[in-house]
mmCIF file of C-alpha atoms and ligand atoms in Angstrom:
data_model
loop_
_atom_site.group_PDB
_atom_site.id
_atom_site.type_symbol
_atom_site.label_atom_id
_atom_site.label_comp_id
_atom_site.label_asym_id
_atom_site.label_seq_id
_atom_site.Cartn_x
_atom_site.Cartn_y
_atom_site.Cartn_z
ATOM 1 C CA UNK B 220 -14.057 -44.359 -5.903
ATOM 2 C CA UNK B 221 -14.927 -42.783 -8.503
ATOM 3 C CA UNK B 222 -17.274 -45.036 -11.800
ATOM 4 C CA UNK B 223 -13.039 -44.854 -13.720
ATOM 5 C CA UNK B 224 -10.910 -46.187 -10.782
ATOM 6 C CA UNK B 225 -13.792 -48.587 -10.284
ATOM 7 C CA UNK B 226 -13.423 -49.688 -13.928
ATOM 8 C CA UNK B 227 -9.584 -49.711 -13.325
ATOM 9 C CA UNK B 228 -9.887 -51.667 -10.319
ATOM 10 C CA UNK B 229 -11.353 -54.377 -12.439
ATOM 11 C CA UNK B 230 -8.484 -54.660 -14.888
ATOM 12 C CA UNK B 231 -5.192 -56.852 -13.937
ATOM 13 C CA UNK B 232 -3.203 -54.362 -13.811
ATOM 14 C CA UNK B 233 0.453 -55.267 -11.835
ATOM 15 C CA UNK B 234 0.026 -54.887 -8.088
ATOM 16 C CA UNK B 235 2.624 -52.751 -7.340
ATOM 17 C CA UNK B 236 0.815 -50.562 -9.934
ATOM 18 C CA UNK B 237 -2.663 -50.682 -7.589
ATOM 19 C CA UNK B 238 -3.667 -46.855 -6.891
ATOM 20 C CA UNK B 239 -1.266 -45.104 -7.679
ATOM 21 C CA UNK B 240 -1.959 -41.863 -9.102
ATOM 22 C CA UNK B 241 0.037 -40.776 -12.733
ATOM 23 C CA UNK B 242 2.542 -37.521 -12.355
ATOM 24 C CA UNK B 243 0.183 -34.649 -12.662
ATOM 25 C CA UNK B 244 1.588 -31.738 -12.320
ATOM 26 C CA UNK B 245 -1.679 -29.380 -13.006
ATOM 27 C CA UNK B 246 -1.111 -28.162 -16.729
ATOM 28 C CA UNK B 247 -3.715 -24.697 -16.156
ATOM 29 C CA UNK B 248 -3.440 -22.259 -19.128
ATOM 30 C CA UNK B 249 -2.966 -19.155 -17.311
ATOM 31 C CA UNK B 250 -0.524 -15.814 -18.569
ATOM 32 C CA UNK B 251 2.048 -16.747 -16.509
ATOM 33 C CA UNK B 252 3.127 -20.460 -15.615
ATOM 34 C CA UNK B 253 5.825 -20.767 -13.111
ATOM 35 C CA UNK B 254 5.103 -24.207 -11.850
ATOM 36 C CA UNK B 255 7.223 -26.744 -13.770
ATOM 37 C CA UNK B 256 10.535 -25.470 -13.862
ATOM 38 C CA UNK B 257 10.479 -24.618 -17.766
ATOM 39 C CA UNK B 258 12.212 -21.754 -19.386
ATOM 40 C CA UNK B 259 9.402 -19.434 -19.854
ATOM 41 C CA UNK B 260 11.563 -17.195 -22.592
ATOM 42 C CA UNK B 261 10.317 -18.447 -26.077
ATOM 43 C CA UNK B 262 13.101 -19.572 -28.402
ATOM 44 C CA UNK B 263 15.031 -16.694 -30.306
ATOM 45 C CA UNK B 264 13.271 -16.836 -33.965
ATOM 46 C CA UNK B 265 16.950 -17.730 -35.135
ATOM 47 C CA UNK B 266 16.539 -21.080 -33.736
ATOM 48 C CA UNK B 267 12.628 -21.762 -34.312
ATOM 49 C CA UNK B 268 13.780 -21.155 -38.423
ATOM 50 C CA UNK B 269 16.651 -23.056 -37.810
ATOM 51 C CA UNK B 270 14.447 -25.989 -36.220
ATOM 52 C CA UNK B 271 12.103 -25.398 -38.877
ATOM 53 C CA UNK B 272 14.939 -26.221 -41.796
ATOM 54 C CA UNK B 273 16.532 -28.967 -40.606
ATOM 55 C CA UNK B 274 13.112 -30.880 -39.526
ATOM 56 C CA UNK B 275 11.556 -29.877 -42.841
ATOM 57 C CA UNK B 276 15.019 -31.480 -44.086
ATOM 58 C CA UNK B 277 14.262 -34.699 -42.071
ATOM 59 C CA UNK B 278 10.464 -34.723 -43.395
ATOM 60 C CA UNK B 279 11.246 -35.244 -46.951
ATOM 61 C CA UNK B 280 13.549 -39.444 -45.634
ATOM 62 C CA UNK B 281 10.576 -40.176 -43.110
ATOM 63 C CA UNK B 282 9.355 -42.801 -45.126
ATOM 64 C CA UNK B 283 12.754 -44.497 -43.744
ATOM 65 C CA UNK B 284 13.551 -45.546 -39.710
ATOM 66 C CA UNK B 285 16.090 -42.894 -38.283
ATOM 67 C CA UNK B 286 19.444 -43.209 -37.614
ATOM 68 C CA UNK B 287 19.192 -45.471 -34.564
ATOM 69 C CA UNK B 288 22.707 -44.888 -33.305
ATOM 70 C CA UNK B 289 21.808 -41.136 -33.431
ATOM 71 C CA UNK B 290 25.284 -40.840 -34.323
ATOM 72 C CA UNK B 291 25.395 -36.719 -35.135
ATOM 73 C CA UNK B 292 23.648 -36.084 -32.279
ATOM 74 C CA UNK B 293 25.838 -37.533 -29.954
ATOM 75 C CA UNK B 294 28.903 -35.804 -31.324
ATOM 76 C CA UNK B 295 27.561 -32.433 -30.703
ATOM 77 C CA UNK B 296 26.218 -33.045 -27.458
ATOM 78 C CA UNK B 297 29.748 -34.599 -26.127
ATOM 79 C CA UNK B 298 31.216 -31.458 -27.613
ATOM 80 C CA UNK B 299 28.956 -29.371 -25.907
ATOM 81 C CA UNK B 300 29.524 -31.256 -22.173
ATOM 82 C CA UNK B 301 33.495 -30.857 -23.012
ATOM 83 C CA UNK B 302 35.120 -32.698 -20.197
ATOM 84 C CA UNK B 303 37.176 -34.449 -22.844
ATOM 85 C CA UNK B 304 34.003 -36.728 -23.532
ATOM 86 C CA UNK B 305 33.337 -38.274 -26.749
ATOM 87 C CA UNK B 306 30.253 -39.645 -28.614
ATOM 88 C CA UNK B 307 31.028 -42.980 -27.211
ATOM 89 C CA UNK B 308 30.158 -41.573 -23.262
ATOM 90 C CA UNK B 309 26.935 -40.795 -24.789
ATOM 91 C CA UNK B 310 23.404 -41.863 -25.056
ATOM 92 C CA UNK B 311 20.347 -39.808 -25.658
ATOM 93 C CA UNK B 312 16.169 -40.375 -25.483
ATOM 94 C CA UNK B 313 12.893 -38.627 -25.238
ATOM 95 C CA UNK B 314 13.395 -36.740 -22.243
ATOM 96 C CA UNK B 315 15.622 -37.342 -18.997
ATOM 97 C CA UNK B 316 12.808 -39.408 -17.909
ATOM 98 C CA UNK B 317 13.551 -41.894 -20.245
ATOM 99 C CA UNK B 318 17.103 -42.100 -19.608
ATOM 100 C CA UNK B 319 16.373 -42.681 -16.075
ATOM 101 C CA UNK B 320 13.140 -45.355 -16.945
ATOM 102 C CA UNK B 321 16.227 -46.877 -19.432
ATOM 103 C CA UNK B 322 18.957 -47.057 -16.607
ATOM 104 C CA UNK B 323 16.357 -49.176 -14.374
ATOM 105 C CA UNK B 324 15.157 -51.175 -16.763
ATOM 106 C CA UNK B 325 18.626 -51.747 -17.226
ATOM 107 C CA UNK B 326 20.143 -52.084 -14.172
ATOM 108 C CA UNK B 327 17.298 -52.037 -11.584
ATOM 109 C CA UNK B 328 13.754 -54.486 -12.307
ATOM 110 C CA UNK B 329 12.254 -57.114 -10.085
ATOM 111 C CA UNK B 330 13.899 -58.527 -6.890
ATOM 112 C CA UNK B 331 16.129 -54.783 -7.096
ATOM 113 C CA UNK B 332 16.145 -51.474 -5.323
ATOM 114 C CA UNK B 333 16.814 -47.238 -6.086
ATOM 115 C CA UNK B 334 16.789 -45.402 -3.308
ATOM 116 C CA UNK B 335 17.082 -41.460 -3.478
ATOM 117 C CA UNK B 336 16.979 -38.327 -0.869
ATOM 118 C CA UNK B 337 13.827 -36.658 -0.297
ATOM 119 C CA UNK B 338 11.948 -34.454 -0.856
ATOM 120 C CA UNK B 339 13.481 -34.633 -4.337
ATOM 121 C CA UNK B 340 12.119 -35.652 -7.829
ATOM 122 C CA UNK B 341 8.614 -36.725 -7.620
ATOM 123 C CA UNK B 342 9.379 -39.348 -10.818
ATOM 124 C CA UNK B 343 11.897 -41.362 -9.551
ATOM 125 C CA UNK B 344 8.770 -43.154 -6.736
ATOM 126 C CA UNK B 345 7.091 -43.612 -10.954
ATOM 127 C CA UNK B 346 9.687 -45.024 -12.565
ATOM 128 C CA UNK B 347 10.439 -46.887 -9.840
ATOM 129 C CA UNK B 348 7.080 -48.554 -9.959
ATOM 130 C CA UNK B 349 7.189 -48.889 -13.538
ATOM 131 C CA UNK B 350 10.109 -50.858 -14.013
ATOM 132 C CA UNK B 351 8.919 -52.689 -10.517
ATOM 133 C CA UNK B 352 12.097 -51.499 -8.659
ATOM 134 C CA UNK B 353 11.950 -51.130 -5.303
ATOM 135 C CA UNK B 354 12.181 -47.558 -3.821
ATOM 136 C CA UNK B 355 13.846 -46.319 -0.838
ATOM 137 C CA UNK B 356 13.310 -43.289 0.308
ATOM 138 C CA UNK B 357 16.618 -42.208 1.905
ATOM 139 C CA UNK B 358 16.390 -39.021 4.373
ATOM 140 C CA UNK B 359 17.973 -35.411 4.728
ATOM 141 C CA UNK B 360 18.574 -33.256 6.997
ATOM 142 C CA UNK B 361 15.772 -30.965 8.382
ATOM 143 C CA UNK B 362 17.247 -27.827 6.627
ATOM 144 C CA UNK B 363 16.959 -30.305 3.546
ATOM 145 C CA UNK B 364 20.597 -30.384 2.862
ATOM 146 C CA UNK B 365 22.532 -34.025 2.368
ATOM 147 C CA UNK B 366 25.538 -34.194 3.801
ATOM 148 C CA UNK B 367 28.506 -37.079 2.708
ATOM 149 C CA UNK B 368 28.340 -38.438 5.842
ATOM 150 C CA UNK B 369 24.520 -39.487 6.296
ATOM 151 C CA UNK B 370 23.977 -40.175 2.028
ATOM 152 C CA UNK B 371 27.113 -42.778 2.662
ATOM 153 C CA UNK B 372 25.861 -43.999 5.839
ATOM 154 C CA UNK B 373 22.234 -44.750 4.638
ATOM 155 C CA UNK B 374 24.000 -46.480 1.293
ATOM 156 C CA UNK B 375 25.115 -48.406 3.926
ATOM 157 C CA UNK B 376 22.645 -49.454 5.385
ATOM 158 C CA UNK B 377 20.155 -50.306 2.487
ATOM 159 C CA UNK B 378 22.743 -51.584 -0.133
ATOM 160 C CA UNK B 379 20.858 -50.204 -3.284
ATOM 161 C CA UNK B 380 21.282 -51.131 -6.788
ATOM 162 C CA UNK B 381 20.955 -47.650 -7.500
ATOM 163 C CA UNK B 382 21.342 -44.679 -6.198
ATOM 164 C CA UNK B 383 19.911 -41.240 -7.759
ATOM 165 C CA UNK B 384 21.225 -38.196 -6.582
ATOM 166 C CA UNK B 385 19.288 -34.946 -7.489
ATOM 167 C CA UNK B 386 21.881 -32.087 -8.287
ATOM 168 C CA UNK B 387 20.680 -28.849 -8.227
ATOM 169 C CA UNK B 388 17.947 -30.568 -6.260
ATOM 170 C CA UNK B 389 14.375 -30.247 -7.059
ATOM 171 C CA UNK B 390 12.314 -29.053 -5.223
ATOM 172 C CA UNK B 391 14.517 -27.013 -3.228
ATOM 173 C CA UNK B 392 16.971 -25.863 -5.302
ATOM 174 C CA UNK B 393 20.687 -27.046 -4.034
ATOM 175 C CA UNK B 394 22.911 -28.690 -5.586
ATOM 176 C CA UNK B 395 25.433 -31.341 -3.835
ATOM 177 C CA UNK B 396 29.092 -31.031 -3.233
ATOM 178 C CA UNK B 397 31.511 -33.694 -5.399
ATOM 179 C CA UNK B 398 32.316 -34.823 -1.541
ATOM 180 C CA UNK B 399 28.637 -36.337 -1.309
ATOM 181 C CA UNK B 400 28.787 -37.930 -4.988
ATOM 182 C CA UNK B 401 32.428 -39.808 -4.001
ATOM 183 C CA UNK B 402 31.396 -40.506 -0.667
ATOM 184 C CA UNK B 403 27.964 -42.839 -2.394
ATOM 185 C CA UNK B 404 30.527 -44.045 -5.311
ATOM 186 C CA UNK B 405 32.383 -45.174 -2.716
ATOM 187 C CA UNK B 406 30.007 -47.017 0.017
ATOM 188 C CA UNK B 407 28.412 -48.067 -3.882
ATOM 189 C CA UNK B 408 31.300 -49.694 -4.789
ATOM 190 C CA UNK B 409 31.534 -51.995 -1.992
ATOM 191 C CA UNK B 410 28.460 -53.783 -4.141
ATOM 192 C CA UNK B 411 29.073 -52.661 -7.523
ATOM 193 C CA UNK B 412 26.066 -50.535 -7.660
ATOM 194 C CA UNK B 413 24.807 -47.090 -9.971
ATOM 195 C CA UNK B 414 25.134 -43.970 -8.964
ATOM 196 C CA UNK B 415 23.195 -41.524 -11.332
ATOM 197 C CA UNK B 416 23.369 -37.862 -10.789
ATOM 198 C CA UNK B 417 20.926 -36.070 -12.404
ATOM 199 C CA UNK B 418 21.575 -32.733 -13.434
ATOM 200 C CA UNK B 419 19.029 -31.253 -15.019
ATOM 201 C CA UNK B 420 19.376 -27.799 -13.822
ATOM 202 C CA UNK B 421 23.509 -27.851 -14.271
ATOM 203 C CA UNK B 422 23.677 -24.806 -16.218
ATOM 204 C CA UNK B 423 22.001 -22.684 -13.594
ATOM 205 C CA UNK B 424 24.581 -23.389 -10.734
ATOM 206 C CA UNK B 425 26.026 -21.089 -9.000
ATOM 207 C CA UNK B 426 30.122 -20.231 -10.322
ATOM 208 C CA UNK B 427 30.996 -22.537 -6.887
ATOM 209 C CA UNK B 428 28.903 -25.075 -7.978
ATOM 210 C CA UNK B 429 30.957 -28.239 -9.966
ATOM 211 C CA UNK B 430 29.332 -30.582 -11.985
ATOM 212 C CA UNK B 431 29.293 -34.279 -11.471
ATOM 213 C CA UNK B 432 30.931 -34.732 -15.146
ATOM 214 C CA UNK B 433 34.736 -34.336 -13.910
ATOM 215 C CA UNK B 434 34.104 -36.817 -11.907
ATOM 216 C CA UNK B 435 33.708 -39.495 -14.882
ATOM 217 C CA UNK B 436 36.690 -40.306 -15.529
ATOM 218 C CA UNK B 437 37.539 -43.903 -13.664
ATOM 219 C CA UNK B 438 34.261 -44.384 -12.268
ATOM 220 C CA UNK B 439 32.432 -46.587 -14.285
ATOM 221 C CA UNK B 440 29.329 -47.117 -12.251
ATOM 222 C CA UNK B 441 28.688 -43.314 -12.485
ATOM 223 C CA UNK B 442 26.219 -41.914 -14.910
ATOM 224 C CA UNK B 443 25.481 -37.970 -15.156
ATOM 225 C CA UNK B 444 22.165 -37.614 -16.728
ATOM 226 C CA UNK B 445 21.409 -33.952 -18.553
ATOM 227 C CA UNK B 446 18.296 -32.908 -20.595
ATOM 228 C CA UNK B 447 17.371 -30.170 -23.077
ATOM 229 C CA UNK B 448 13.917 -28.934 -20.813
ATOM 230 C CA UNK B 449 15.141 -26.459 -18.786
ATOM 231 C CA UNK B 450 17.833 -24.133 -19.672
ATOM 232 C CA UNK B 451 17.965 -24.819 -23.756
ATOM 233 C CA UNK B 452 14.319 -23.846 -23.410
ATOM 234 C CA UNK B 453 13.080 -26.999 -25.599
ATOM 235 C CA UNK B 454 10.974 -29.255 -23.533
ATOM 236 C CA UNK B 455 8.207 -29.659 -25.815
ATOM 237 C CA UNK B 456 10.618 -31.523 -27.840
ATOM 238 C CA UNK B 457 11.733 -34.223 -25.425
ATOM 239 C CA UNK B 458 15.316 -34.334 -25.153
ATOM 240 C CA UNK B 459 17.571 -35.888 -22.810
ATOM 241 C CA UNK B 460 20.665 -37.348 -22.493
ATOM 242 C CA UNK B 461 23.259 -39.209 -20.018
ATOM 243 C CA UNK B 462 27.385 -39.441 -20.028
ATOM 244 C CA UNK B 463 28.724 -42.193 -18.860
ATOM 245 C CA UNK B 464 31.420 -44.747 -19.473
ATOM 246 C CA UNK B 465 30.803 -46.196 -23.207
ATOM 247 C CA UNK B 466 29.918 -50.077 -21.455
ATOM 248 C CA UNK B 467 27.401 -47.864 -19.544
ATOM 249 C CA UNK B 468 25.553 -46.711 -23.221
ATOM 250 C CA UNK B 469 26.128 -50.655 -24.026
ATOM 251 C CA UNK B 470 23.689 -51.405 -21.224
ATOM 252 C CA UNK B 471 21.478 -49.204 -22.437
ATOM 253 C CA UNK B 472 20.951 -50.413 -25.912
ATOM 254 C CA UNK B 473 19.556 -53.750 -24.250
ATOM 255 C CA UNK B 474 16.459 -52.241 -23.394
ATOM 256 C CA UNK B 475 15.338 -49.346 -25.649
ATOM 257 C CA UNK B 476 13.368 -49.760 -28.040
ATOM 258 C CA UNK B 477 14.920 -49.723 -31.962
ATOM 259 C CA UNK B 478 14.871 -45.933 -33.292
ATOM 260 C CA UNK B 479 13.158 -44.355 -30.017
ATOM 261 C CA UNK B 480 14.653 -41.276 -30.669
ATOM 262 C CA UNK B 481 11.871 -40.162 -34.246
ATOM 263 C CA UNK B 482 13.932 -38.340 -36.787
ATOM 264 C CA UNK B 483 12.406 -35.453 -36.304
ATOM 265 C CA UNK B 484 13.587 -35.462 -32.968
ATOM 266 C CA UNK B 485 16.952 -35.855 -33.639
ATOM 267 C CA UNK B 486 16.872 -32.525 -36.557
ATOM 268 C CA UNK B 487 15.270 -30.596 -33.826
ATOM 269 C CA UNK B 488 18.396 -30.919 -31.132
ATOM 270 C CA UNK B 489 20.562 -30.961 -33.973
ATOM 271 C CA UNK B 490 19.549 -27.345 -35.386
ATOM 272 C CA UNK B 491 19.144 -26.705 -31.540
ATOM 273 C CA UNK B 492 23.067 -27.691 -30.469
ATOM 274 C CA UNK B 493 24.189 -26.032 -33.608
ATOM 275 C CA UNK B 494 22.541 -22.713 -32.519
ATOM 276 C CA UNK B 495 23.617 -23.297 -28.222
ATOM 277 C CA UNK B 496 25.209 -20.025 -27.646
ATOM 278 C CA UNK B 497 21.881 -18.023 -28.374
ATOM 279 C CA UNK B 498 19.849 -20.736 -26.942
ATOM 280 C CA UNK B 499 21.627 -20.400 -23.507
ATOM 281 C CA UNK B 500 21.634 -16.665 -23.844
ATOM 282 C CA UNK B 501 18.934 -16.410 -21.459
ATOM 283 C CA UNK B 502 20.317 -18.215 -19.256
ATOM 284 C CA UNK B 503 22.162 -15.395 -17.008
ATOM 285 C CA UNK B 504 18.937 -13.164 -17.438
ATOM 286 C CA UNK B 505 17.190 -16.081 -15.441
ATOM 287 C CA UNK B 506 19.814 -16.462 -13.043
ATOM 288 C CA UNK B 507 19.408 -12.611 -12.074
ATOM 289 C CA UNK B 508 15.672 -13.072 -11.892
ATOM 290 C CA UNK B 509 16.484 -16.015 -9.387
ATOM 291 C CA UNK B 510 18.505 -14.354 -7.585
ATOM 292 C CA UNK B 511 15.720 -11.438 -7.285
ATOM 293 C CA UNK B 512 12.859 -13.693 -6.125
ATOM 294 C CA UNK B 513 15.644 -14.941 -3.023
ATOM 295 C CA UNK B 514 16.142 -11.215 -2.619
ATOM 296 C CA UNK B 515 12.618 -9.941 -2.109
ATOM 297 C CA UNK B 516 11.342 -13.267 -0.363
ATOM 298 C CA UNK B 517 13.479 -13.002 2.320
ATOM 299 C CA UNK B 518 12.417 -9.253 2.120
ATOM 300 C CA UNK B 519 8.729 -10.412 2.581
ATOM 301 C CA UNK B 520 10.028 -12.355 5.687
ATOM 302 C CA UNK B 521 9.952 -15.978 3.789
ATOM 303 C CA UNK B 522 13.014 -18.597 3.780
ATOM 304 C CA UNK B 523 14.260 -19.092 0.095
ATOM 305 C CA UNK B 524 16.687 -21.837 -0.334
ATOM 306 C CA UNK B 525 20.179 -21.589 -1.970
ATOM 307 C CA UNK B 526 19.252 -21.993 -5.646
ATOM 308 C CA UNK B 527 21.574 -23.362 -8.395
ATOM 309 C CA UNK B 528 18.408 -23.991 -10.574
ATOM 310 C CA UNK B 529 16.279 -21.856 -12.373
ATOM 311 C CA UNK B 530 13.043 -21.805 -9.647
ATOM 312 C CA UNK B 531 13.340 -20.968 -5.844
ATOM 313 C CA UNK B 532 11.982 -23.336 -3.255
ATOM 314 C CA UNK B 533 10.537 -20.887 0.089
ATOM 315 C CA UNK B 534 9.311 -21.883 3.679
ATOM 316 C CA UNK B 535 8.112 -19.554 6.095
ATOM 317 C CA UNK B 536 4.679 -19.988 4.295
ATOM 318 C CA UNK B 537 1.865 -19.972 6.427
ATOM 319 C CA UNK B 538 -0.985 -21.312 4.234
ATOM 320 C CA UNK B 539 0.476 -22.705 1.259
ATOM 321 C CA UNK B 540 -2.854 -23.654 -0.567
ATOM 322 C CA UNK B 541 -3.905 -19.785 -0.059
ATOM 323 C CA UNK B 542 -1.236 -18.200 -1.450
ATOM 324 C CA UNK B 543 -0.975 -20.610 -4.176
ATOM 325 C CA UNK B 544 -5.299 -20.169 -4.818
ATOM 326 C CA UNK B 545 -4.496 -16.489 -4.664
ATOM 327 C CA UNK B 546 -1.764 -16.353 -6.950
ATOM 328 C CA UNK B 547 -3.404 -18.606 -9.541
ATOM 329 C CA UNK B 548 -6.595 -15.857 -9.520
ATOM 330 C CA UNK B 549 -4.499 -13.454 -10.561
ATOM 331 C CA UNK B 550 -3.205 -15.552 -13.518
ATOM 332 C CA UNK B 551 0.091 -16.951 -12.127
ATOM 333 C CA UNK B 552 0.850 -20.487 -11.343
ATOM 334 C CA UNK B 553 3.528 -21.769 -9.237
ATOM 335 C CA UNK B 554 3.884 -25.519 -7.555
ATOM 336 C CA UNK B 555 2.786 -26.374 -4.336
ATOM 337 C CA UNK B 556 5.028 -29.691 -3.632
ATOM 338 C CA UNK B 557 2.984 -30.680 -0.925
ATOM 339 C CA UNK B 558 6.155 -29.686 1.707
ATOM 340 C CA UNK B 559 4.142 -28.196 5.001
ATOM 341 C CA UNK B 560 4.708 -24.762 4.912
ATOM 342 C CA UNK B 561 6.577 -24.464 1.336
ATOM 343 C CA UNK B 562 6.205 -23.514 -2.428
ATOM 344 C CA UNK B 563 8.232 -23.804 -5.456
ATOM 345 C CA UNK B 564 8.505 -20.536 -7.823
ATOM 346 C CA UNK B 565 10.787 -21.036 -11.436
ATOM 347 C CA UNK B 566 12.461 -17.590 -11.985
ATOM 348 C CA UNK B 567 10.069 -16.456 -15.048
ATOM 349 C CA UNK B 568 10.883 -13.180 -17.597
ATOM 350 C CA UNK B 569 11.679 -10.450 -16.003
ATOM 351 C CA UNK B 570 7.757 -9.035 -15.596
ATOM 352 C CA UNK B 571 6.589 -12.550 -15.337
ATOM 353 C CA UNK B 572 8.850 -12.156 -12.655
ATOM 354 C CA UNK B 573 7.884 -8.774 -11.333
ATOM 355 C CA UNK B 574 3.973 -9.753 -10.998
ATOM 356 C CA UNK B 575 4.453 -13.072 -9.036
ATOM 357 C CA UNK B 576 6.570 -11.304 -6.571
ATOM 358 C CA UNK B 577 3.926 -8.018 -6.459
ATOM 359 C CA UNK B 578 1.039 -10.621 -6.148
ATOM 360 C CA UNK B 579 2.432 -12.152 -3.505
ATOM 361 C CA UNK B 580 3.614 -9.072 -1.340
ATOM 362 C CA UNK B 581 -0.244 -8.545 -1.566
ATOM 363 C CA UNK B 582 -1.328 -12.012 -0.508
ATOM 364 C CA UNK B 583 0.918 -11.928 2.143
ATOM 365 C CA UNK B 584 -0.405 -8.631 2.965
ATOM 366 C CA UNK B 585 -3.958 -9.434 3.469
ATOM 367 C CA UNK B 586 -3.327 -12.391 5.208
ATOM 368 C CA UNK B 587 -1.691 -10.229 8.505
HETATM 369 C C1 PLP R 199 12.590 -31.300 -15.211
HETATM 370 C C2 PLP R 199 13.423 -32.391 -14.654
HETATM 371 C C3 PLP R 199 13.928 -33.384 -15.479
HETATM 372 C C4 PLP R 199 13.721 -33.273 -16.952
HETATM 373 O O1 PLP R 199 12.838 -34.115 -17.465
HETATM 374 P P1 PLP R 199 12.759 -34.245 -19.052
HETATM 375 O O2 PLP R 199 12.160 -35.584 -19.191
HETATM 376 O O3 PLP R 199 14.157 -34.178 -19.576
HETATM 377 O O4 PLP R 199 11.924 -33.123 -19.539
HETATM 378 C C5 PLP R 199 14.730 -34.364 -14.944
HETATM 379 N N1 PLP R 199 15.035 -34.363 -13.641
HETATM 380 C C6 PLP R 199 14.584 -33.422 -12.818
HETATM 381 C C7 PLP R 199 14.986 -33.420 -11.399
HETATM 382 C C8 PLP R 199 13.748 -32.408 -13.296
HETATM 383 O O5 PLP R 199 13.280 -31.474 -12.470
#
């Protein structure tokens, strides 16, 4: 231990708090950072002036609390989901990690239980343990795929409050058929619990791939859960956001705090949605470079998972922690999840893209 976790130690802290570690994904300021699933284009200078207005805008009323309903916001992101949705199926906060923190302290808490699919998100053990809801890790298959069957059956079995289901899935990539999200609504519904999909890759999928949102309508223990990080490009301004049935968003506003979402937050996905078709312009271009890296991987010998994200999850890796070293001492980083034999790549720019894949050819190379 070292003299800070001894310090730590000393505090009363909860128990169910008691060593665990923070989420730490390394944040290592290399050239080229393919390790937490952001998009590494910058934002089209349209959209940084744009940003740039309408916050400046915002500056000049700070002196006064923001709108706490958010009430412009939501319209424009239920017009962007479509799905016949209106500002009433939707709620919004700093991040999709806040929604999902805000739907257990909601509906989960003391004496109640999540369970989710692994491997999948690494935050939903952490907010679990925050709100002191119980996690259960549920299981898939070896090839890491979920099938309706088993996700029903182990609903089943454990009787959750909540159930979160990862769609694409990260770390490997997948996304889950609508069967799989009816089949845990159902088994859910024989004890009125939530099902959240969270679809933070969505715009990624593949054409096959459907999103969880047509299945709103009449379920109202069904939440899909979106966020601004990944394909808009904006996670350094924390933006996420759920759509749900409007009792759902009633919920919510029990627990969050008054005016969590700053004002400047709000004119910064404002001028964002106003400006989404160049925003998600880059979108296909990292889609293609996706589909590259599962080209030349399984070129290189490696297993690449189906991807409907924007990163590739690969076995077939013989020493993880070398190629990851290597890689990372020629400037690139990518994620090593801690899967035996495995590593996570997000599609980069397209010679972002080009030297992880040359590196690697190397590394793999060498270590014949
Ligand atoms: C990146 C990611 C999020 C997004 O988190 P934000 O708080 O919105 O930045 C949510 N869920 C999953 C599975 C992710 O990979």
């Amino acid at each position: 231990m070292n003299d800070r976790s001894e310090l730590l130690s000393q505090l009363p802290l909860r128990e169910n708090l008691r060593g665990l570690s923070p989420y730490g994904a390394p944040q290592i300021d290399v050239p080229i950072q393919l390790n937490v699933n952001e998009n590494t284009h910058p934002l089209p200078p349209v959209v940084v002036d744009a940003i740039a207005q309408e916050v400046a805008k915002a500056a000049a009323t700070l002196n006064r609390y923001p709108d706490r309903e958010f009430t412009e916001l939501r319209e424009l992101l239920a017009d962007y989901l479509g799905h016949s949705l209106t500002k009433e199926n939707i709620w919004a906060a700093n991040g999709s990690n806040e929604i999902l923190q805000q739907i257990l302290q909601a509906f989960g808490g003391p004496g109640r239980t999540v369970m989710s699919f692994g491997p999948t998100y690494s935050m939903y053990p952490l907010l679990a343990s925050g709100t002191d809801t119980t996690y259960i890790a549920g299981e898939r298959a070896e090839d890491f795929t979920l099938s309706a069957e088993s996700a029903a059956a182990q609903v089943r079995e454990h009787k959750p409050n909540i159930v979160f289901l990862c769609s694409p899935n990260n770390p490997t990539g997948t996304a889950l058929g609508l069967d799989v999200i009816t089949a845990v609504y159902e088994a859910m519904s024989e004890h009125n619990g939530m099902v959240i999909v969270d679809e933070a890759y969505a715009e990624f999928s593949l054409a096959s791939t459907k999103s969880a949102l047509s299945l709103l309508e009449g379920r109202q223990r069904l939440i899909v859960s979106r966020t601004m990080s990944k394909a808009f490009g904006l996670a350094g301004a924390r933006v996420g956001y759920l759509a749900a049935a409007p009792e759902v968003t009633d919920a919510i506003r029990l627990v969050r705090l008054p005016y969590h979402l700053s004002a400047v937050t709000q004119a910064t996905a404002i001028a964002a949605l106003k400006n989404i078709e160049l925003l998600l312009a880059q979108v296909e271009d990292i889609k293609s470079q996706r589909d590259r890296i599962v080209a030349r991987l399984k070129e290189l010998g490696l297993k690449p998972s189906v991807s409907d994200s924007n990163f590739v999850f690969f076995g077939g890796v013989e020493d993880p922690h070398a190629i990851w070293e290597g890689l990372l001492e020629a400037g690139i980083i990518i994620r090593d999840n801690g899967i035996p034999g495995t590593l996570r790549v997000t599609a980069g720019t397209e010679s972002e893209t080009t030297a992880f894949l040359e590196r690697l050819a190397e590394l793999l190379g060498s270590q014949k």
